[in-house]
mmCIF file of C-alpha atoms in Angstrom:
data_model
loop_
_atom_site.group_PDB
_atom_site.id
_atom_site.type_symbol
_atom_site.label_atom_id
_atom_site.label_comp_id
_atom_site.label_asym_id
_atom_site.label_seq_id
_atom_site.Cartn_x
_atom_site.Cartn_y
_atom_site.Cartn_z
ATOM 1 C CA UNK A 229 27.162 -10.036 12.886
ATOM 2 C CA UNK A 230 27.817 -6.311 12.788
ATOM 3 C CA UNK A 231 26.072 -4.199 15.395
ATOM 4 C CA UNK A 232 23.930 -1.269 14.297
ATOM 5 C CA UNK A 233 25.623 2.107 14.583
ATOM 6 C CA UNK A 234 24.108 5.313 13.236
ATOM 7 C CA UNK A 235 27.605 6.618 12.491
ATOM 8 C CA UNK A 236 28.066 3.782 9.994
ATOM 9 C CA UNK A 237 25.363 5.064 7.633
ATOM 10 C CA UNK A 238 26.494 4.529 4.066
ATOM 11 C CA UNK A 239 24.792 6.857 1.621
ATOM 12 C CA UNK A 240 25.119 4.641 -1.459
ATOM 13 C CA UNK A 241 21.644 5.362 -2.803
ATOM 14 C CA UNK A 242 23.116 7.900 -5.204
ATOM 15 C CA UNK A 243 26.575 7.982 -6.816
ATOM 16 C CA UNK A 244 28.580 10.972 -5.622
ATOM 17 C CA UNK A 245 30.185 11.444 -9.035
ATOM 18 C CA UNK A 246 27.068 13.137 -10.386
ATOM 19 C CA UNK A 247 26.054 15.764 -7.863
ATOM 20 C CA UNK A 248 23.354 17.361 -10.044
ATOM 21 C CA UNK A 249 21.641 14.021 -10.638
ATOM 22 C CA UNK A 250 21.893 13.193 -6.941
ATOM 23 C CA UNK A 251 20.336 16.502 -5.986
ATOM 24 C CA UNK A 252 17.442 15.983 -8.410
ATOM 25 C CA UNK A 253 16.880 12.476 -7.097
ATOM 26 C CA UNK A 254 16.816 13.585 -3.477
ATOM 27 C CA UNK A 255 14.478 16.496 -4.262
ATOM 28 C CA UNK A 256 12.121 14.176 -6.164
ATOM 29 C CA UNK A 257 12.097 11.574 -3.402
ATOM 30 C CA UNK A 258 11.633 14.247 -0.744
ATOM 31 C CA UNK A 259 8.596 15.507 -2.662
ATOM 32 C CA UNK A 260 7.316 11.955 -2.981
ATOM 33 C CA UNK A 261 7.777 11.487 0.765
ATOM 34 C CA UNK A 262 5.929 14.720 1.611
ATOM 35 C CA UNK A 263 2.984 13.918 -0.644
ATOM 36 C CA UNK A 264 2.750 10.346 0.692
ATOM 37 C CA UNK A 265 2.870 11.421 4.338
ATOM 38 C CA UNK A 266 0.451 14.349 3.969
ATOM 39 C CA UNK A 267 -2.043 12.418 1.840
ATOM 40 C CA UNK A 268 -2.221 9.433 4.176
ATOM 41 C CA UNK A 269 -2.222 11.656 7.256
ATOM 42 C CA UNK A 270 -5.318 13.453 5.923
ATOM 43 C CA UNK A 271 -7.047 10.107 5.441
ATOM 44 C CA UNK A 272 -6.156 8.913 8.953
ATOM 45 C CA UNK A 273 -7.285 12.104 10.715
ATOM 46 C CA UNK A 274 -10.508 12.241 8.695
ATOM 47 C CA UNK A 275 -11.560 8.708 9.596
ATOM 48 C CA UNK A 276 -10.650 9.103 13.285
ATOM 49 C CA UNK A 277 -12.258 12.543 13.730
ATOM 50 C CA UNK A 278 -15.530 12.436 11.771
ATOM 51 C CA UNK A 279 -18.133 9.955 13.035
ATOM 52 C CA UNK A 280 -19.734 9.752 9.617
ATOM 53 C CA UNK A 281 -16.565 8.030 8.394
ATOM 54 C CA UNK A 282 -16.679 5.347 11.111
ATOM 55 C CA UNK A 283 -17.644 2.519 8.747
ATOM 56 C CA UNK A 284 -16.194 -0.979 8.130
ATOM 57 C CA UNK A 285 -14.790 0.052 4.742
ATOM 58 C CA UNK A 286 -13.133 3.142 6.164
ATOM 59 C CA UNK A 287 -11.552 1.174 9.019
ATOM 60 C CA UNK A 288 -9.781 -0.912 6.371
ATOM 61 C CA UNK A 289 -8.789 2.257 4.515
ATOM 62 C CA UNK A 290 -7.444 3.569 7.841
ATOM 63 C CA UNK A 291 -5.262 0.473 8.267
ATOM 64 C CA UNK A 292 -4.002 0.863 4.702
ATOM 65 C CA UNK A 293 -3.283 4.554 5.265
ATOM 66 C CA UNK A 294 -1.211 3.750 8.379
ATOM 67 C CA UNK A 295 0.894 1.288 6.378
ATOM 68 C CA UNK A 296 1.357 3.784 3.563
ATOM 69 C CA UNK A 297 2.178 6.551 6.037
ATOM 70 C CA UNK A 298 4.967 4.408 7.517
ATOM 71 C CA UNK A 299 6.283 3.724 4.023
ATOM 72 C CA UNK A 300 6.440 7.456 3.324
ATOM 73 C CA UNK A 301 7.741 8.545 6.720
ATOM 74 C CA UNK A 302 10.226 5.739 7.450
ATOM 75 C CA UNK A 303 10.919 3.450 4.508
ATOM 76 C CA UNK A 304 11.514 6.223 1.969
ATOM 77 C CA UNK A 305 14.230 7.914 4.128
ATOM 78 C CA UNK A 306 15.615 4.550 5.234
ATOM 79 C CA UNK A 307 16.014 3.388 1.633
ATOM 80 C CA UNK A 308 17.729 6.662 0.762
ATOM 81 C CA UNK A 309 20.318 5.885 3.447
ATOM 82 C CA UNK A 310 20.740 2.175 2.706
ATOM 83 C CA UNK A 311 20.715 1.135 -0.921
ATOM 84 C CA UNK A 312 18.547 -1.923 -1.622
ATOM 85 C CA UNK A 313 21.078 -3.033 -4.206
ATOM 86 C CA UNK A 314 23.986 -2.785 -1.764
ATOM 87 C CA UNK A 315 22.131 -4.658 0.976
ATOM 88 C CA UNK A 316 21.643 -7.617 -1.364
ATOM 89 C CA UNK A 317 25.302 -8.430 -0.804
ATOM 90 C CA UNK A 318 25.634 -7.494 2.859
ATOM 91 C CA UNK A 319 24.396 -9.202 6.018
ATOM 92 C CA UNK A 320 24.980 -6.307 8.389
ATOM 93 C CA UNK A 321 22.393 -5.745 11.063
ATOM 94 C CA UNK A 322 21.317 -2.417 9.570
ATOM 95 C CA UNK A 323 20.615 -4.069 6.222
ATOM 96 C CA UNK A 324 18.683 -6.902 7.857
ATOM 97 C CA UNK A 325 16.588 -4.441 9.872
ATOM 98 C CA UNK A 326 15.916 -2.400 6.736
ATOM 99 C CA UNK A 327 14.851 -5.458 4.745
ATOM 100 C CA UNK A 328 12.607 -6.828 7.520
ATOM 101 C CA UNK A 329 10.908 -3.505 8.215
ATOM 102 C CA UNK A 330 10.513 -2.814 4.488
ATOM 103 C CA UNK A 331 8.944 -6.259 4.110
ATOM 104 C CA UNK A 332 6.576 -5.818 7.066
ATOM 105 C CA UNK A 333 5.148 -2.447 6.047
ATOM 106 C CA UNK A 334 5.032 -3.152 2.314
ATOM 107 C CA UNK A 335 3.331 -6.528 2.726
ATOM 108 C CA UNK A 336 0.879 -4.965 5.196
ATOM 109 C CA UNK A 337 -0.040 -2.391 2.570
ATOM 110 C CA UNK A 338 -0.689 -5.143 0.011
ATOM 111 C CA UNK A 339 -2.650 -7.318 2.461
ATOM 112 C CA UNK A 340 -4.807 -4.336 3.388
ATOM 113 C CA UNK A 341 -5.517 -3.846 -0.298
ATOM 114 C CA UNK A 342 -6.729 -7.447 -0.378
ATOM 115 C CA UNK A 343 -9.013 -6.833 2.605
ATOM 116 C CA UNK A 344 -10.468 -3.770 0.895
ATOM 117 C CA UNK A 345 -11.050 -5.810 -2.278
ATOM 118 C CA UNK A 346 -13.020 -8.375 -0.245
ATOM 119 C CA UNK A 347 -15.053 -5.593 1.352
ATOM 120 C CA UNK A 348 -15.807 -4.131 -2.095
ATOM 121 C CA UNK A 349 -16.705 -7.605 -3.421
ATOM 122 C CA UNK A 350 -19.462 -8.044 -0.847
ATOM 123 C CA UNK A 351 -20.622 -4.448 -1.269
ATOM 124 C CA UNK A 352 -20.997 -4.765 -5.049
ATOM 125 C CA UNK A 353 -21.748 -8.457 -5.583
ATOM 126 C CA UNK A 354 -23.728 -9.289 -2.420
ATOM 127 C CA UNK A 355 -25.234 -5.996 -1.169
ATOM 128 C CA UNK A 356 -28.089 -7.709 0.739
ATOM 129 C CA UNK A 357 -25.740 -9.555 3.114
ATOM 130 C CA UNK A 358 -22.944 -6.992 3.126
ATOM 131 C CA UNK A 359 -23.880 -5.328 6.426
ATOM 132 C CA UNK A 360 -24.123 -8.694 8.214
ATOM 133 C CA UNK A 361 -20.853 -10.035 6.843
ATOM 134 C CA UNK A 362 -18.619 -6.954 6.995
ATOM 135 C CA UNK A 363 -19.270 -5.423 10.415
ATOM 136 C CA UNK A 364 -17.027 -2.963 12.281
ATOM 137 C CA UNK A 365 -15.606 -5.848 14.320
ATOM 138 C CA UNK A 366 -14.862 -7.977 11.234
ATOM 139 C CA UNK A 367 -13.161 -5.128 9.371
ATOM 140 C CA UNK A 368 -11.072 -4.265 12.468
ATOM 141 C CA UNK A 369 -9.973 -7.895 12.809
ATOM 142 C CA UNK A 370 -9.102 -8.007 9.101
ATOM 143 C CA UNK A 371 -6.923 -4.912 9.458
ATOM 144 C CA UNK A 372 -5.180 -6.191 12.578
ATOM 145 C CA UNK A 373 -4.785 -9.596 10.960
ATOM 146 C CA UNK A 374 -3.003 -8.006 7.999
ATOM 147 C CA UNK A 375 -0.514 -6.399 10.358
ATOM 148 C CA UNK A 376 -0.047 -9.614 12.401
ATOM 149 C CA UNK A 377 0.668 -11.699 9.306
ATOM 150 C CA UNK A 378 3.046 -9.046 7.952
ATOM 151 C CA UNK A 379 4.994 -8.904 11.218
ATOM 152 C CA UNK A 380 5.239 -12.711 11.190
ATOM 153 C CA UNK A 381 6.554 -12.648 7.622
ATOM 154 C CA UNK A 382 9.052 -9.928 8.550
ATOM 155 C CA UNK A 383 10.359 -11.912 11.534
ATOM 156 C CA UNK A 384 10.765 -15.001 9.322
ATOM 157 C CA UNK A 385 12.683 -12.990 6.710
ATOM 158 C CA UNK A 386 14.951 -11.470 9.383
ATOM 159 C CA UNK A 387 15.719 -14.817 11.043
ATOM 160 C CA UNK A 388 16.356 -16.623 7.759
ATOM 161 C CA UNK A 389 18.749 -13.901 6.620
ATOM 162 C CA UNK A 390 20.419 -13.729 10.047
ATOM 163 C CA UNK A 391 21.048 -17.500 10.175
ATOM 164 C CA UNK A 392 21.533 -17.988 6.430
ATOM 165 C CA UNK A 393 24.980 -19.561 6.873
ATOM 166 C CA UNK A 394 23.391 -22.290 8.992
ATOM 167 C CA UNK A 395 20.540 -23.211 6.685
ATOM 168 C CA UNK A 396 21.555 -21.897 3.230
ATOM 169 C CA UNK A 397 19.447 -23.878 0.708
ATOM 170 C CA UNK A 398 16.587 -24.360 3.191
ATOM 171 C CA UNK A 399 16.526 -20.631 3.970
ATOM 172 C CA UNK A 400 16.608 -19.794 0.277
ATOM 173 C CA UNK A 401 13.486 -21.855 -0.416
ATOM 174 C CA UNK A 402 11.741 -20.658 2.749
ATOM 175 C CA UNK A 403 12.464 -17.049 1.795
ATOM 176 C CA UNK A 404 10.936 -17.740 -1.601
ATOM 177 C CA UNK A 405 7.824 -19.272 -0.030
ATOM 178 C CA UNK A 406 7.374 -16.294 2.301
ATOM 179 C CA UNK A 407 7.729 -13.910 -0.636
ATOM 180 C CA UNK A 408 5.116 -15.842 -2.592
ATOM 181 C CA UNK A 409 2.670 -15.804 0.332
ATOM 182 C CA UNK A 410 3.277 -12.123 1.050
ATOM 183 C CA UNK A 411 3.196 -10.738 -2.502
ATOM 184 C CA UNK A 412 2.202 -13.124 -5.298
ATOM 185 C CA UNK A 413 -0.792 -14.714 -3.542
ATOM 186 C CA UNK A 414 -2.296 -11.286 -2.566
ATOM 187 C CA UNK A 415 -1.716 -10.066 -6.138
ATOM 188 C CA UNK A 416 -3.601 -13.079 -7.520
ATOM 189 C CA UNK A 417 -6.398 -12.551 -4.991
ATOM 190 C CA UNK A 418 -6.677 -8.892 -5.970
ATOM 191 C CA UNK A 419 -6.797 -9.780 -9.652
ATOM 192 C CA UNK A 420 -9.465 -12.451 -9.171
ATOM 193 C CA UNK A 421 -11.657 -10.412 -6.806
ATOM 194 C CA UNK A 422 -11.567 -7.216 -8.866
ATOM 195 C CA UNK A 423 -12.181 -9.185 -12.059
ATOM 196 C CA UNK A 424 -15.305 -10.653 -10.467
ATOM 197 C CA UNK A 425 -16.418 -7.181 -9.320
ATOM 198 C CA UNK A 426 -15.920 -5.765 -12.805
ATOM 199 C CA UNK A 427 -17.927 -8.574 -14.386
ATOM 200 C CA UNK A 428 -20.804 -8.041 -11.958
ATOM 201 C CA UNK A 429 -20.679 -4.276 -12.441
ATOM 202 C CA UNK A 430 -20.740 -4.642 -16.221
ATOM 203 C CA UNK A 431 -23.769 -6.948 -15.992
ATOM 204 C CA UNK A 432 -25.521 -4.393 -13.821
ATOM 205 C CA UNK A 433 -24.722 -1.662 -16.331
ATOM 206 C CA UNK A 434 -26.168 -3.793 -19.124
ATOM 207 C CA UNK A 435 -29.325 -4.495 -17.116
ATOM 208 C CA UNK A 436 -29.812 -0.821 -16.243
ATOM 209 C CA UNK A 437 -29.300 0.258 -19.855
ATOM 210 C CA UNK A 438 -32.054 -2.106 -20.934
ATOM 211 C CA UNK A 439 -34.419 -0.982 -18.185
ATOM 212 C CA UNK A 440 -37.292 1.362 -18.990
ATOM 213 C CA UNK A 441 -37.523 3.032 -15.590
ATOM 214 C CA UNK A 442 -36.311 6.599 -15.049
ATOM 215 C CA UNK A 443 -33.757 5.481 -12.501
ATOM 216 C CA UNK A 444 -31.968 3.446 -15.152
ATOM 217 C CA UNK A 445 -29.654 6.131 -16.531
ATOM 218 C CA UNK A 446 -28.686 7.360 -13.049
ATOM 219 C CA UNK A 447 -27.810 3.868 -11.856
ATOM 220 C CA UNK A 448 -25.916 3.185 -15.081
ATOM 221 C CA UNK A 449 -23.784 6.292 -14.548
ATOM 222 C CA UNK A 450 -22.961 5.227 -11.001
ATOM 223 C CA UNK A 451 -22.008 1.723 -12.110
ATOM 224 C CA UNK A 452 -19.801 3.048 -14.893
ATOM 225 C CA UNK A 453 -17.995 5.218 -12.341
ATOM 226 C CA UNK A 454 -17.579 2.230 -9.975
ATOM 227 C CA UNK A 455 -16.281 0.079 -12.820
ATOM 228 C CA UNK A 456 -13.789 2.781 -13.852
ATOM 229 C CA UNK A 457 -12.590 3.197 -10.252
ATOM 230 C CA UNK A 458 -12.003 -0.546 -9.859
ATOM 231 C CA UNK A 459 -10.061 -0.650 -13.128
ATOM 232 C CA UNK A 460 -7.839 2.219 -11.956
ATOM 233 C CA UNK A 461 -7.233 0.510 -8.605
ATOM 234 C CA UNK A 462 -6.174 -2.785 -10.161
ATOM 235 C CA UNK A 463 -4.263 -1.204 -13.020
ATOM 236 C CA UNK A 464 -2.143 1.112 -10.855
ATOM 237 C CA UNK A 465 -1.386 -1.649 -8.380
ATOM 238 C CA UNK A 466 -0.150 -3.998 -11.122
ATOM 239 C CA UNK A 467 1.789 -1.238 -12.892
ATOM 240 C CA UNK A 468 3.612 -0.281 -9.665
ATOM 241 C CA UNK A 469 4.336 -3.719 -8.208
ATOM 242 C CA UNK A 470 4.720 -6.142 -11.141
ATOM 243 C CA UNK A 471 8.228 -4.967 -12.188
ATOM 244 C CA UNK A 472 9.711 -5.678 -8.738
ATOM 245 C CA UNK A 473 7.657 -8.876 -8.408
ATOM 246 C CA UNK A 474 9.050 -10.218 -11.678
ATOM 247 C CA UNK A 475 12.656 -9.032 -11.436
ATOM 248 C CA UNK A 476 13.553 -9.671 -7.766
ATOM 249 C CA UNK A 477 13.775 -13.509 -8.002
ATOM 250 C CA UNK A 478 16.256 -13.189 -10.891
ATOM 251 C CA UNK A 479 18.670 -10.591 -9.488
ATOM 252 C CA UNK A 480 21.352 -13.261 -8.922
ATOM 253 C CA UNK A 481 21.299 -14.234 -12.597
ATOM 254 C CA UNK A 482 21.917 -10.936 -14.361
ATOM 255 C CA UNK A 483 23.720 -7.652 -13.677
ATOM 256 C CA UNK A 484 21.082 -5.837 -15.724
ATOM 257 C CA UNK A 485 18.364 -7.029 -13.344
ATOM 258 C CA UNK A 486 20.492 -5.944 -10.357
ATOM 259 C CA UNK A 487 20.723 -2.402 -11.753
ATOM 260 C CA UNK A 488 16.951 -2.298 -12.213
ATOM 261 C CA UNK A 489 16.106 -3.445 -8.672
ATOM 262 C CA UNK A 490 16.620 0.009 -7.143
ATOM 263 C CA UNK A 491 14.303 1.985 -9.480
ATOM 264 C CA UNK A 492 11.755 -0.843 -9.502
ATOM 265 C CA UNK A 493 11.689 -0.781 -5.686
ATOM 266 C CA UNK A 494 10.995 2.959 -5.614
ATOM 267 C CA UNK A 495 8.384 2.604 -8.329
ATOM 268 C CA UNK A 496 6.581 -0.055 -6.254
ATOM 269 C CA UNK A 497 6.719 2.019 -3.067
ATOM 270 C CA UNK A 498 5.266 4.999 -4.930
ATOM 271 C CA UNK A 499 1.960 3.130 -4.911
ATOM 272 C CA UNK A 500 1.629 4.279 -1.291
ATOM 273 C CA UNK A 501 1.395 7.869 -2.563
ATOM 274 C CA UNK A 502 -1.376 6.917 -4.994
ATOM 275 C CA UNK A 503 -3.558 4.979 -2.552
ATOM 276 C CA UNK A 504 -5.070 8.047 -0.823
ATOM 277 C CA UNK A 505 -6.114 9.414 -4.222
ATOM 278 C CA UNK A 506 -7.598 6.081 -5.262
ATOM 279 C CA UNK A 507 -9.478 5.138 -2.109
ATOM 280 C CA UNK A 508 -10.254 8.500 -0.577
ATOM 281 C CA UNK A 509 -10.009 11.438 -2.969
ATOM 282 C CA UNK A 510 -12.631 9.847 -5.258
ATOM 283 C CA UNK A 511 -15.283 10.189 -2.508
ATOM 284 C CA UNK A 512 -16.967 13.540 -1.867
ATOM 285 C CA UNK A 513 -17.198 13.099 1.912
ATOM 286 C CA UNK A 514 -13.431 12.680 2.145
ATOM 287 C CA UNK A 515 -12.931 15.772 0.019
ATOM 288 C CA UNK A 516 -15.199 17.723 2.378
ATOM 289 C CA UNK A 517 -13.227 16.444 5.375
ATOM 290 C CA UNK A 518 -9.933 17.410 3.734
ATOM 291 C CA UNK A 519 -11.156 20.935 3.004
ATOM 292 C CA UNK A 520 -12.203 21.373 6.635
ATOM 293 C CA UNK A 521 -8.797 20.212 7.879
ATOM 294 C CA UNK A 522 -6.723 22.155 5.388
ATOM 295 C CA UNK A 523 -8.704 25.335 6.186
ATOM 296 C CA UNK A 524 -8.203 24.508 9.918
ATOM 297 C CA UNK A 525 -11.953 24.759 10.450
ATOM 298 C CA UNK A 526 -11.969 21.746 12.764
ATOM 299 C CA UNK A 527 -9.749 23.675 15.218
ATOM 300 C CA UNK A 528 -12.365 26.420 15.589
ATOM 301 C CA UNK A 529 -15.230 24.251 16.817
ATOM 302 C CA UNK A 530 -16.650 20.786 17.334
ATOM 303 C CA UNK A 531 -17.395 19.203 13.928
ATOM 304 C CA UNK A 532 -17.231 15.554 14.935
ATOM 305 C CA UNK A 533 -20.895 14.956 14.046
ATOM 306 C CA UNK A 534 -20.819 17.164 10.942
ATOM 307 C CA UNK A 535 -22.667 15.794 7.921
ATOM 308 C CA UNK A 536 -20.083 15.634 5.138
ATOM 309 C CA UNK A 537 -21.361 16.361 1.651
#
């Protein structure tokens, strides 16, 4: 097994024969990295600093933002240095580390999305018991559990790849099982939970539209906005991740699929840039927090207990 050496970095993310294309790709990915890091950093600082944002839902959003921040700050540059396509055919230590770390952070992001979907399910479908079921302690344990499971999956992937020559067929099937548990199962959970939320929200909209009270139209507008938000969340997640989910198991069968793995991987990781907009930018209190940070107002006084509007 080859030892890791920073001098051995192989920049095969972009073919050197097309310098203009390479430059455009690196500029685009650098922009993607900056937006991902800054967006998730704003979310993290907001939740930690402002007491108003210390809620069970926001603790889960904080855990998701940390995962997405790591994707932007570490995985994006790492994948620029080590091509995913190239590492499919190499068992060097640097490739194994890249794959394991990529797996840990990416699966953590997806598992955190699942935790948020469960939180939203109780908030929308069972509002009367929501505060007793989803407490600060429960949401914290869910976030930490997502990271613990992801680290376990990453260790399994690393060990199976490291000792592949010893277990071959067994490692192949085990790797497939881990991938299913880390990606396909959470995707199915997300689809089922958000589908249930949408059905409940639509029923509530129908009930409010048929109501004769004055509060009906206001409630209907809020439910339509919640329904639209949930549709955007589920739609963007599936759009970003399904191509890599579907193609990765078949990369050994077709050269066309192999060539698509690299762009599909970047397309999936770009979901980490979108998450702050989906889960935070839609809420007015986060927007108020962002304005205070961007204007550096929080550095000129104590605004921890500020009421965000």
